[in-house]
Coordinates of C-alpha atoms in Angstrom, one line a residue:
X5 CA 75.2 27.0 283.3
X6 CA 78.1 26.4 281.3
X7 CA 81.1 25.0 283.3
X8 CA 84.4 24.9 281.4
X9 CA 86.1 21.5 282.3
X10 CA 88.0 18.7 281.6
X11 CA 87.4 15.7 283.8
X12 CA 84.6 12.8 284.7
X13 CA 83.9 12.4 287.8
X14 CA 86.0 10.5 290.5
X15 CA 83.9 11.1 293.6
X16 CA 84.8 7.4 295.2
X17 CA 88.8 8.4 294.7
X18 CA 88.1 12.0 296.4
X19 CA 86.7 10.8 299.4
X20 CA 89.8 8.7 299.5
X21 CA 92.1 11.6 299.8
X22 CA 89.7 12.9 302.5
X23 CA 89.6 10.0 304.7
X24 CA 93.8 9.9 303.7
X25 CA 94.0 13.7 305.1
X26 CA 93.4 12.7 309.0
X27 CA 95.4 15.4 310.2
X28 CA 93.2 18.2 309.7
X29 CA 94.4 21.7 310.0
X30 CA 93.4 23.9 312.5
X31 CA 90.3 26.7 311.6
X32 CA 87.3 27.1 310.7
X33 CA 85.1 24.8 308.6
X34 CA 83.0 26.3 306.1
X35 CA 79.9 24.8 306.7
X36 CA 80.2 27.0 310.1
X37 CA 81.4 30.2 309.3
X38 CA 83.6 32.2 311.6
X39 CA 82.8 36.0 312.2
X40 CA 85.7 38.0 310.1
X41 CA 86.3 41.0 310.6
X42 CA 85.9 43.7 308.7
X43 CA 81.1 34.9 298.9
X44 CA 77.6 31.0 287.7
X45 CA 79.1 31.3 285.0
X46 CA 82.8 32.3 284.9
X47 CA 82.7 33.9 281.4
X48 CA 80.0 37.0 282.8
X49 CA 82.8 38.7 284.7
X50 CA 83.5 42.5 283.8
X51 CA 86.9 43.6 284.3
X52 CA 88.9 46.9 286.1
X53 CA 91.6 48.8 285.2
X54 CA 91.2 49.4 289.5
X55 CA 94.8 48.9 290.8
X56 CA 94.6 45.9 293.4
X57 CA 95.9 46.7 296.7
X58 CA 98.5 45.7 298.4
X59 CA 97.9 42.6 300.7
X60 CA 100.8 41.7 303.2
X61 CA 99.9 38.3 303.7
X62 CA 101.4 35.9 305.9
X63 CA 104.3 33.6 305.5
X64 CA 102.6 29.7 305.4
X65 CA 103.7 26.7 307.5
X66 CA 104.9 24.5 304.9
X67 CA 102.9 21.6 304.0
X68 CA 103.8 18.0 306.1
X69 CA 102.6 15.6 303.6
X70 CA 101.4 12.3 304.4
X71 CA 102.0 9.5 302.2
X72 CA 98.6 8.3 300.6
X73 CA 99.8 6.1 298.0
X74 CA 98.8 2.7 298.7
X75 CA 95.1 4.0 299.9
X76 CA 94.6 5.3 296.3
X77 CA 95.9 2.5 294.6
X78 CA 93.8 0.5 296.9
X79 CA 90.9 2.4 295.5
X80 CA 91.7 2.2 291.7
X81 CA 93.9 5.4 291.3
X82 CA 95.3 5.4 287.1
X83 CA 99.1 4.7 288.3
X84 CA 100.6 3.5 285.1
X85 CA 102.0 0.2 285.4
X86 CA 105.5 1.4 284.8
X87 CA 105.6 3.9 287.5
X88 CA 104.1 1.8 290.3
X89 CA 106.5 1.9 293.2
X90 CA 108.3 4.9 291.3
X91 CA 105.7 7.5 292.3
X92 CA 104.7 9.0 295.7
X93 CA 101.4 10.7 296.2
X94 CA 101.5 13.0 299.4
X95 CA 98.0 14.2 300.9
X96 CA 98.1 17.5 302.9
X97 CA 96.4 20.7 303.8
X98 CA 97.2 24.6 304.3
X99 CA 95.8 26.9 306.4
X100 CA 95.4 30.6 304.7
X101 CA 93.3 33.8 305.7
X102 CA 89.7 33.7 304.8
X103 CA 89.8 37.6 304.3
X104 CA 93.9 38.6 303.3
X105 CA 92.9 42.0 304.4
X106 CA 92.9 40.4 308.0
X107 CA 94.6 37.5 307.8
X108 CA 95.5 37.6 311.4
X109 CA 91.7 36.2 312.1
X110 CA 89.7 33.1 310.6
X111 CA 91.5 30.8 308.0
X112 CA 89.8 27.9 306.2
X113 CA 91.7 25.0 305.1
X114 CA 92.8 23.9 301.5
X115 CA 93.7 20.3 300.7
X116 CA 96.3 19.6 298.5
X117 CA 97.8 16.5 296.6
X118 CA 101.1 16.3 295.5
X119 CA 102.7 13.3 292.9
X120 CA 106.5 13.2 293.5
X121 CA 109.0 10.9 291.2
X122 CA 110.8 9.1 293.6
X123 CA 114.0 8.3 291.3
X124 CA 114.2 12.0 290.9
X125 CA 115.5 15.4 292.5
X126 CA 112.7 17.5 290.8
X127 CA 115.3 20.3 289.8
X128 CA 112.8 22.4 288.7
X129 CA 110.2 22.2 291.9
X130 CA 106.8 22.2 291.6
X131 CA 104.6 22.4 289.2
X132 CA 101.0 23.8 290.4
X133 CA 98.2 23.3 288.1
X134 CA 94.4 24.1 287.9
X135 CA 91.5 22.2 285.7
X136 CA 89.1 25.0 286.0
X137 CA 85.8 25.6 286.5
X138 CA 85.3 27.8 289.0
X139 CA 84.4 25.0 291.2
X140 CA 86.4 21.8 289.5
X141 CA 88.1 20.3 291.7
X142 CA 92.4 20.0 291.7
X143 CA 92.8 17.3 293.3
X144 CA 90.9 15.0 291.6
X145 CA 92.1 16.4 288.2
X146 CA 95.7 15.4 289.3
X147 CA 94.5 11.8 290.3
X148 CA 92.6 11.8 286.6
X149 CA 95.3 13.5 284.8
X150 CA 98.6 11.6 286.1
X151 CA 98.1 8.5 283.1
X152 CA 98.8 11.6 280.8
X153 CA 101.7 13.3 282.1
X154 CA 104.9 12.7 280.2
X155 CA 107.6 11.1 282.2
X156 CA 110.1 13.7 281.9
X157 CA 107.5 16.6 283.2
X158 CA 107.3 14.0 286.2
X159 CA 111.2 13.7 286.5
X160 CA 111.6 17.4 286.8
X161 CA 108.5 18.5 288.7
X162 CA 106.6 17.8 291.4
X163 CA 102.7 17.9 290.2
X164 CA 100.9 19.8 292.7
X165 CA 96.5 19.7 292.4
X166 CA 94.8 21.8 295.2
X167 CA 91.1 22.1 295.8
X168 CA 90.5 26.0 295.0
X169 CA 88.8 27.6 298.5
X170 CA 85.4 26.6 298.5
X171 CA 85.7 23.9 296.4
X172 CA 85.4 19.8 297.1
X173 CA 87.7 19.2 300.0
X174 CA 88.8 22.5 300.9
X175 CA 86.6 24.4 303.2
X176 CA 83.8 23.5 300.6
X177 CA 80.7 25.9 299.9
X178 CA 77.3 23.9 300.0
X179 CA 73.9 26.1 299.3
X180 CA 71.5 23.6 297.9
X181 CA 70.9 19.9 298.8
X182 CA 71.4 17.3 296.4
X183 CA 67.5 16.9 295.7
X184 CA 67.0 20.8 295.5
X185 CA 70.0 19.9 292.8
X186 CA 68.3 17.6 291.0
X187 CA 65.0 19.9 291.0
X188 CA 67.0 22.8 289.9
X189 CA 68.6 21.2 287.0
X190 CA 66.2 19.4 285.3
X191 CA 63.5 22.4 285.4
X192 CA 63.2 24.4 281.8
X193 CA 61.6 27.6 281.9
X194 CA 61.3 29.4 278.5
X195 CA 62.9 32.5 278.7
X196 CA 60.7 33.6 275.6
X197 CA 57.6 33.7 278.0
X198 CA 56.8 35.7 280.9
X199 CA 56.3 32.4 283.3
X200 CA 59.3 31.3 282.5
X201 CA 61.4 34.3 283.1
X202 CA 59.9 35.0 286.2
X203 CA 60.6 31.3 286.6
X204 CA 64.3 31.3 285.6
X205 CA 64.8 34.4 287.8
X206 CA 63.2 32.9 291.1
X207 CA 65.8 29.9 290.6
X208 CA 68.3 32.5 290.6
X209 CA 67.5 34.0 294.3
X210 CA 66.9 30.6 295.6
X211 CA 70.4 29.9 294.8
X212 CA 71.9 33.5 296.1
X213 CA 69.5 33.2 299.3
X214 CA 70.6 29.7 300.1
X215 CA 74.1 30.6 300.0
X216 CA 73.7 34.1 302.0
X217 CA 71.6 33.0 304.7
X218 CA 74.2 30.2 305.4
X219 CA 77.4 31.8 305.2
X220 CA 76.2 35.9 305.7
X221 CA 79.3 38.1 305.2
X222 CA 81.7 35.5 304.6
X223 CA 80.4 34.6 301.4
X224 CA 82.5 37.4 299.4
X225 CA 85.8 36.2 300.2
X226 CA 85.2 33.1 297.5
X227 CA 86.5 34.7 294.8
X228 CA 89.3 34.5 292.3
X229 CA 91.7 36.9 293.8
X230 CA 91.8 35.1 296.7
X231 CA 92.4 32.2 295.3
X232 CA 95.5 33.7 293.4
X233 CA 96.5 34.7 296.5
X234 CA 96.0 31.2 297.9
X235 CA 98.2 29.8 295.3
X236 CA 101.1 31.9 296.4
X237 CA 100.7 30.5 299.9
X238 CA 101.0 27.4 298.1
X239 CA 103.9 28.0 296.8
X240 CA 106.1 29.2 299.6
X241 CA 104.1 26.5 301.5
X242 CA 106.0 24.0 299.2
X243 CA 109.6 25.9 299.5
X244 CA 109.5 27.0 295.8
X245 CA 111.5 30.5 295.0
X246 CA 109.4 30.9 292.0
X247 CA 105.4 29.8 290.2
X248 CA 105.6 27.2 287.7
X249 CA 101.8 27.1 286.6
X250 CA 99.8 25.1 284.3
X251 CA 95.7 26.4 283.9
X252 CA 93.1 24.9 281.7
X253 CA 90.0 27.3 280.7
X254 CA 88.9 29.2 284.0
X255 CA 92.2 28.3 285.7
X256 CA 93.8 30.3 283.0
X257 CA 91.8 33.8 284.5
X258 CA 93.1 32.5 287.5
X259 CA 96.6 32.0 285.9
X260 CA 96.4 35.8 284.9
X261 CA 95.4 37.4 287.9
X262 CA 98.1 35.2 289.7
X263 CA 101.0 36.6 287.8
X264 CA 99.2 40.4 288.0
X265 CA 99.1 39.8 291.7
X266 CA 102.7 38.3 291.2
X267 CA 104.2 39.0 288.4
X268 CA 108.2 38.6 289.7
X269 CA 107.1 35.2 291.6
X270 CA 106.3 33.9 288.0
X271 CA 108.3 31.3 285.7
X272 CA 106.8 28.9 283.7
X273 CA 103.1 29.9 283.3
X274 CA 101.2 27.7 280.3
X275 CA 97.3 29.3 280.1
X276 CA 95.5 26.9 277.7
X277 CA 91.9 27.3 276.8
X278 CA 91.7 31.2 277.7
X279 CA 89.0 33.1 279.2
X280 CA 88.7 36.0 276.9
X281 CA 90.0 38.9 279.2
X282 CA 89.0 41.9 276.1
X283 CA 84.9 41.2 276.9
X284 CA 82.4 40.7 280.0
X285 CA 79.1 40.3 280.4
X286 CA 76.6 39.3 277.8
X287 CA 79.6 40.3 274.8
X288 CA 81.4 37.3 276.5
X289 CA 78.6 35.1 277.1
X290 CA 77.6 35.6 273.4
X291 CA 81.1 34.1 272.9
X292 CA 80.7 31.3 274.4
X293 CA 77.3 30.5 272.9
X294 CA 78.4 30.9 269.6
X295 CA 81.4 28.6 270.4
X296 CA 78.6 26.2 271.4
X297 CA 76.8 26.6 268.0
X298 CA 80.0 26.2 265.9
X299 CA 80.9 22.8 268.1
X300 CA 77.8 21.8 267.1
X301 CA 77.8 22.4 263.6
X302 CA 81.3 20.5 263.5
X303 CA 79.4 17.1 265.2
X304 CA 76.5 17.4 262.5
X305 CA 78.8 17.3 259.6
X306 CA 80.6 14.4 260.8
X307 CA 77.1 13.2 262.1
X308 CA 75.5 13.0 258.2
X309 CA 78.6 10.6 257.3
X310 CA 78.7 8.3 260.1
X311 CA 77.1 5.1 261.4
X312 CA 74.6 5.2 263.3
X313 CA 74.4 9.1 263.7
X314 CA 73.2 9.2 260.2
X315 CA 70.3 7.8 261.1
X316 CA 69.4 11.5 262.6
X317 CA 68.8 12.6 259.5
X318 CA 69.6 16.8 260.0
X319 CA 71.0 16.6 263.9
X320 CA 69.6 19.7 265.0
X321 CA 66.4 19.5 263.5
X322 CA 66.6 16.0 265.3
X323 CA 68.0 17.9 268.3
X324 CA 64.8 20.7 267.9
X325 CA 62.2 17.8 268.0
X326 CA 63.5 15.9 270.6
X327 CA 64.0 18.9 273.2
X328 CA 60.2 19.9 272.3
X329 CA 59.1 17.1 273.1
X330 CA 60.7 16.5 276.2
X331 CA 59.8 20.1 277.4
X332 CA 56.2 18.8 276.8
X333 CA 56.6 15.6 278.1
X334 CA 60.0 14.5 279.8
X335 CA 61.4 11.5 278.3
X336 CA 61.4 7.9 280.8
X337 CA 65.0 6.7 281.3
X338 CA 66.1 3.0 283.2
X339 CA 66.0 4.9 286.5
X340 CA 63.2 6.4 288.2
X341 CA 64.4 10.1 286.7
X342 CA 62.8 11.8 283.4
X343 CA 65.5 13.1 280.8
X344 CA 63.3 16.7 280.7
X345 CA 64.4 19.4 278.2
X346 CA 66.7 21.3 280.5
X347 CA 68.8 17.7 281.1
X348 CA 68.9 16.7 277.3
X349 CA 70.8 20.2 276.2
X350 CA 72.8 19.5 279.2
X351 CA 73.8 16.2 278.1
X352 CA 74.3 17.7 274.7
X353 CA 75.8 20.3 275.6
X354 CA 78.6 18.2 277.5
X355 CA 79.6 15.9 274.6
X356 CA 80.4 19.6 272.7
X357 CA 83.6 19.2 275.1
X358 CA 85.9 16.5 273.5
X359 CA 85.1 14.8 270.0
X360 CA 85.2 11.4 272.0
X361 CA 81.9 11.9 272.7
X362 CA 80.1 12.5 269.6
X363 CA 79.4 8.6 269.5
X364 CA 77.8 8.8 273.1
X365 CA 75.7 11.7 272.1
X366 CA 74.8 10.2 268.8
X367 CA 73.5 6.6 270.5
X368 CA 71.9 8.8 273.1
X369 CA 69.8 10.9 270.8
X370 CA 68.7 8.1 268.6
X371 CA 67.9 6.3 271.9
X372 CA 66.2 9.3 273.2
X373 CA 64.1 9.9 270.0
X374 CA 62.6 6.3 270.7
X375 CA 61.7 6.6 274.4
X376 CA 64.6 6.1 276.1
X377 CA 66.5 9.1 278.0
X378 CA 69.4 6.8 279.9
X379 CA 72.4 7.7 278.0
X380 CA 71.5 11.8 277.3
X381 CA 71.0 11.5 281.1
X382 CA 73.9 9.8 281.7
X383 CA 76.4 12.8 279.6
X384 CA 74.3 15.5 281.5
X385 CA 74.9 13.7 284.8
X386 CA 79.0 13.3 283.9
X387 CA 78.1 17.4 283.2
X388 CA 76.7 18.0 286.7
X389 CA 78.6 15.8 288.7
X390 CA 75.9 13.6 290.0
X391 CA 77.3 10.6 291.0
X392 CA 74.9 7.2 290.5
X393 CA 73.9 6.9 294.3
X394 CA 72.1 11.1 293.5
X395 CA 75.2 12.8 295.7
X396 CA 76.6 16.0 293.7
X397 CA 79.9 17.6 294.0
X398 CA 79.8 21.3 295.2
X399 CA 80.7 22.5 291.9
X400 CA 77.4 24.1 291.7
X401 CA 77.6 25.9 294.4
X402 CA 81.3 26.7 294.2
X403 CA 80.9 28.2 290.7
X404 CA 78.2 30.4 291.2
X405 CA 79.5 31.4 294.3
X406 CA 83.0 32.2 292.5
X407 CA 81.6 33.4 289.5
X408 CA 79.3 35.9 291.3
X409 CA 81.6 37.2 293.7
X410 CA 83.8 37.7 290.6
X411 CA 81.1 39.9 288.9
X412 CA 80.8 43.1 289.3
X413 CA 76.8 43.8 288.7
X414 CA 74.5 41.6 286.3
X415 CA 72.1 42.5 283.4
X416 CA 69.2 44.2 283.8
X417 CA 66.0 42.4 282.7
X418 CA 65.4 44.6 279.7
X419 CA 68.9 43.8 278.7
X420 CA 68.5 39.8 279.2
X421 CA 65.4 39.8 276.9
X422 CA 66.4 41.5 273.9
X423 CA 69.6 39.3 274.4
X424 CA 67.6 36.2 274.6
X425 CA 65.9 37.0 271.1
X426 CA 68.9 37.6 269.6
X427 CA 70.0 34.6 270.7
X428 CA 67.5 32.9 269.5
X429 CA 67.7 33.7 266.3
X430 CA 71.0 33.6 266.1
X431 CA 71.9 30.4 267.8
X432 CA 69.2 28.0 267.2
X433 CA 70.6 25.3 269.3
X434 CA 71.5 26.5 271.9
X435 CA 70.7 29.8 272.1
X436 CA 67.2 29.8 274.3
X437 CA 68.6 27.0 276.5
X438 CA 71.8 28.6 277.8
X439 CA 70.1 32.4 278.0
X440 CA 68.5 31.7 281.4
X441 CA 72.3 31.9 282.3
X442 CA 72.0 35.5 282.6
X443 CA 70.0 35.7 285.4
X444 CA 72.6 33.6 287.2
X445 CA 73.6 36.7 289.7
X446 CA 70.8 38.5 289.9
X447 CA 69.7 38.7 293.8
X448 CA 73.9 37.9 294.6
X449 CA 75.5 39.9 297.6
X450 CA 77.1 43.2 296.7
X451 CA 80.5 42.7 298.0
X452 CA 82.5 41.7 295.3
X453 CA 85.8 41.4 293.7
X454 CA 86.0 42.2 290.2
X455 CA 88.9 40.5 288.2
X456 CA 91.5 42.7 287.2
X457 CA 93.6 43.4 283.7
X458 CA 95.9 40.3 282.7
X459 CA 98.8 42.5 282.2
X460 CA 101.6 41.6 284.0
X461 CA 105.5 42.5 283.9
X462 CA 106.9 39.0 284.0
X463 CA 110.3 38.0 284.1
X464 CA 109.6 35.3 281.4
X465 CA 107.5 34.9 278.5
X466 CA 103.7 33.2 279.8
X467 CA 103.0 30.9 276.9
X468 CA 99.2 31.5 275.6
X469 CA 97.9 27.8 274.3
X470 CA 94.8 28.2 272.1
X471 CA 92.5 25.5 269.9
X472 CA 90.7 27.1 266.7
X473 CA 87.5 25.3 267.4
X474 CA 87.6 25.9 271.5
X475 CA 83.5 25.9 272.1
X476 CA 84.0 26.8 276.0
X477 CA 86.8 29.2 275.8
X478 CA 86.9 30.2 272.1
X479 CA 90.3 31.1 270.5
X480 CA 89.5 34.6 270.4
X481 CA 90.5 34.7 274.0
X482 CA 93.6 33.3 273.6
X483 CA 94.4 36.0 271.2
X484 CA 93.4 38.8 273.4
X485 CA 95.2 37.3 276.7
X486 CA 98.8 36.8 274.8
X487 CA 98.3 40.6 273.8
X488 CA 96.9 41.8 276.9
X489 CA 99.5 39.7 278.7
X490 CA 102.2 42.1 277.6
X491 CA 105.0 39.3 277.7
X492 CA 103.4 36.1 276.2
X493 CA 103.6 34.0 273.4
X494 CA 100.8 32.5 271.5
X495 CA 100.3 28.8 270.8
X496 CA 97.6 27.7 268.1
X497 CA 96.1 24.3 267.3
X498 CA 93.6 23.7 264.6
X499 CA 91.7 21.3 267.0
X500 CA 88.1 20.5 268.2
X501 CA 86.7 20.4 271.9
X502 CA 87.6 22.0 274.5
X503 CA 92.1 23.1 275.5
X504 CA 94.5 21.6 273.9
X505 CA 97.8 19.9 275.8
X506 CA 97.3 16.3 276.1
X507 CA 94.5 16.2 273.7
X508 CA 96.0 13.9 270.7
X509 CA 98.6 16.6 269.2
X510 CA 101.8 15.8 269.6
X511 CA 102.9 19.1 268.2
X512 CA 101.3 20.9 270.9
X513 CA 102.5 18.3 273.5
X514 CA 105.9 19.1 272.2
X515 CA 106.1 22.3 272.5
X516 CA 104.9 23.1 275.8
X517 CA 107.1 20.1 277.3
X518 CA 109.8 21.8 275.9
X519 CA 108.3 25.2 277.6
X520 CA 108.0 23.4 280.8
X521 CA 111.4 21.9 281.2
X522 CA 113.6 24.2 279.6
X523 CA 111.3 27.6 278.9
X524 CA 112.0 27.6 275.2
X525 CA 109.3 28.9 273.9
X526 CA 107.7 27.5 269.9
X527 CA 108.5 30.5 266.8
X528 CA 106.0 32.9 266.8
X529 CA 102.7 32.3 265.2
X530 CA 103.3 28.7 265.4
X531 CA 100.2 26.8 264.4
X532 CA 100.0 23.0 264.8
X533 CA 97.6 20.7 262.4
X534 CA 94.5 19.0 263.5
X535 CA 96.6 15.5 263.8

């Protein structure tokens, strides 16, 4: 499972909105499910050329927010000093249709924050943003991302995070207890072997069953259109004429099919870290890997010239020996959990997301080649959002709800072996650990909603933000969505980990500020350095 995202974990800050959210909207729960009439991995789904119908949907209540400052501060929120007393965070919820093609019957209820500038008028409006996923959650990236924001986005915008339907606080999907979680992940079946794929696949159906025997028919309106569709009851809910969007890595598919749904609602749209919308299926997923592999290959150069993760010798024939031997024997750790194979590539796999962490995962492996897991468990935890008391987030669920529903068929098993070989070979890192990935749909309901073609006839330019060395998202896809796009322009960095605004380069930062509050757009083909 490979879950394009941004953000550690802030599970004590969530609940926080929750308890500040006392009002709750009227509707169903998810946990219940209502009868409506008439629910992975987010880089398997194929795409249509199908036109998308035409949904009247209803015009929202706009959103009464509550002021839930102090009770975040209270709880450690990262206000920066200098705009403590100058900011107000509002906590509120919307009610929208579970199924738009009836929206006249059951709703569910999104929570959303909002972060207004109190010394400003916020000429602009609002400015709606996504961390991806499927299954991150909005609201807590907002709370996590709010240190970073530059003052005059703040001064001009108000900074609107929602959980997605499904997700965290709004109307959250939950298949699997936390200890069938913690089952789940750390198991490693070899794909190579016939146990093990017949392993890999029964972890699949548990997964699919779980979610369809709880929520039957109402499991298929999770899905990415209707999220899009969500966000434009959003956006009326908050009195704006017109979208102002910013999406990182999955919320840039849902950035796309927002403006295709859209595409005269639309103003300033910023995509960064693309989902490549040109290939589905295992093509894509082979993207990804290789992203992956080439991340990797980055952190062992620097690796061979650094203190101590020179002490590794090669890193991944360090990486090699280590995972064999915890897939023989699973590694002890200073809690009463074994670091096994399937948790060390996670926890490998997670510091591929943002340089930062090369020092982590180099301490960890050299711990972990002595005897001592904590630290590789630790990354792959931050990963799976396992908080330290063994509670889990939904995001699990959420994105292999999403990502399913978003899919129009899987593999076939014929398929998923001679792509594990080749794999294999290919990818020697990470190649035989990610493959059982493919299976991730198999068994899913049929009712689906395949995402449609990114082009779109907006009224501005969407600006396209893409790093070089992207290993979720790879640039690639940021290529193919600024063509496919129609009316986009492409911004480039020749950076490492995962999206690119707000990661160290001020050239970037520069120009899509300068997007943002005034839609000038940076000369074509602009490129910004590494630094």
């Amino acid at each position: 499972m490979t879950l394009p995202r941004r953000l550690v974990a802030a599970i004590a800050l969530i609940a926080l909105v929750a308890a500040a959210c006392t009002q709750r909207v009227s509707g169903h729960p998810v946990g219940a499910p209502p009868s409506a009439s008439g629910a992975s991995n987010p880089t398997t789904s194929p795409r249509t050329t199908t036109p998308t119908p035409s949904i009247s949907a209803p015009t929202p209540t706009p959103i009464a927010f509550r002021d839930c400052t102090q009770a975040l501060v209270d709880a450690g929120a990262p206000i920066p000093p200098a705009l403590k007393g100058k900011l107000t965070i509002g906590c509120g919820q919307l009610a929208v249709p579970l199924n738009y093609a009836h929206p006249s019957n059951a709703q569910i209820a999104l929570d959303v924050i909002r972060i207004h500038d109190n010394d400003d008028a916020h000429p602009i409006g609002s400015l709606l943003t996504n961390p991806g996923g499927p299954g991150a959650s909005g609201i807590e990236f907002v709370i996590d991302f709010l240190p970073q924001l530059p003052v005059q986005v703040l001064q001009k915008y108000d900074v609107i995070g929602f959980d997605p339907r499904g997700v965290s606080l709004s109307s959250p999907i939950h298949c699997l207890s936390d200890t069938q979680k913690d089952q789940l992940l750390a198991e490693s079946p070899d794909m190579t072997t016939a146990s093990g794929f017949a392993k890999a696949k029964a972890e699949s159906k548990e997964i699919s069953a779980a979610c369809s025997s709880k929520y039957g028919s109402n499991l298929q309106y999770y899905n990415t259109e209707n999220t899009a569709r969500d966000m434009d009851q959003i956006r009326q809910a908050v009195g704006d004429p017109r979208m102002n969007y910013l999406g990182f890595s999955y919320g840039t598919e849902l950035g796309w099919v927002y403006v295709h749904l859209f595409p005269k609602t639309a103003r300033a749209i910023v995509l960064d870290g693309a989902v490549d919308p040109d290939t589905s299926g295992i093509s894509q997923s082979t993207e990804q890997v290789q992203g992956f592999e080439q991340a990797f290959g980055q952190f062992a150069a620097n690796c061979k010239t650094v203190s101590p993760c020179n002490q590794l010798g090669d890193p991944a024939q360090a990486v090699r020996q280590l995972t064999d031997t915890a897939f023989a024997n699973p590694i002890p750790t200073k809690t009463d959990r074994k670091l096994t194979q399937s948790l060390a590539f996670t926890g490998i796999l997670q510091a591929m997301y943002s340089k930062s962490l090369w020092p982590r995962l180099a301490t960890g492996l050299i711990s972990a080649r002595s005897g001592d897991g904590t630290e590789l468990l630790q990354l792959a935890d931050s990963y799976n959002r396992r908080a330290a008391d063994g509670t889990y987030s939904n995001i699990l669920d959420a994105n292999t709800t999403i990502g399913c529903n978003d899919s129009r068929s899987e593999p076939s098993d014929a398929t998923i072996h001679a792509t594990v070989a080749k794999w294999i070979a290919k990818f020697p890192v990470f190649g035989r650990y990610i493959s059982s990935d493919l299976l991730s749909c198999q068994g899913w309901q049929p009712d689906r909603t395949p995402i449609p073609d990114p082009k779109a006839a907006t009224p501005t330019k969407v600006l396209v933000v893409g790093n070089l060395h992207d290993p979720a998202t790879p640039y690639l896809g940021a290529k193919d969505l600024a063509k496919d796009l129609g009316n986009a322009e492409l911004l480039s960095w020749n950076g490492e980990g995962h999206t690119s605004y707000l990661q160290g380069s001020s050239c970037i930062d520069n120009h899509v500020n300068a997007y943002l509050l005034t839609l000038k757009l940076p000369p074509d083909n602009t490129t910004c350095p590494a630094k």
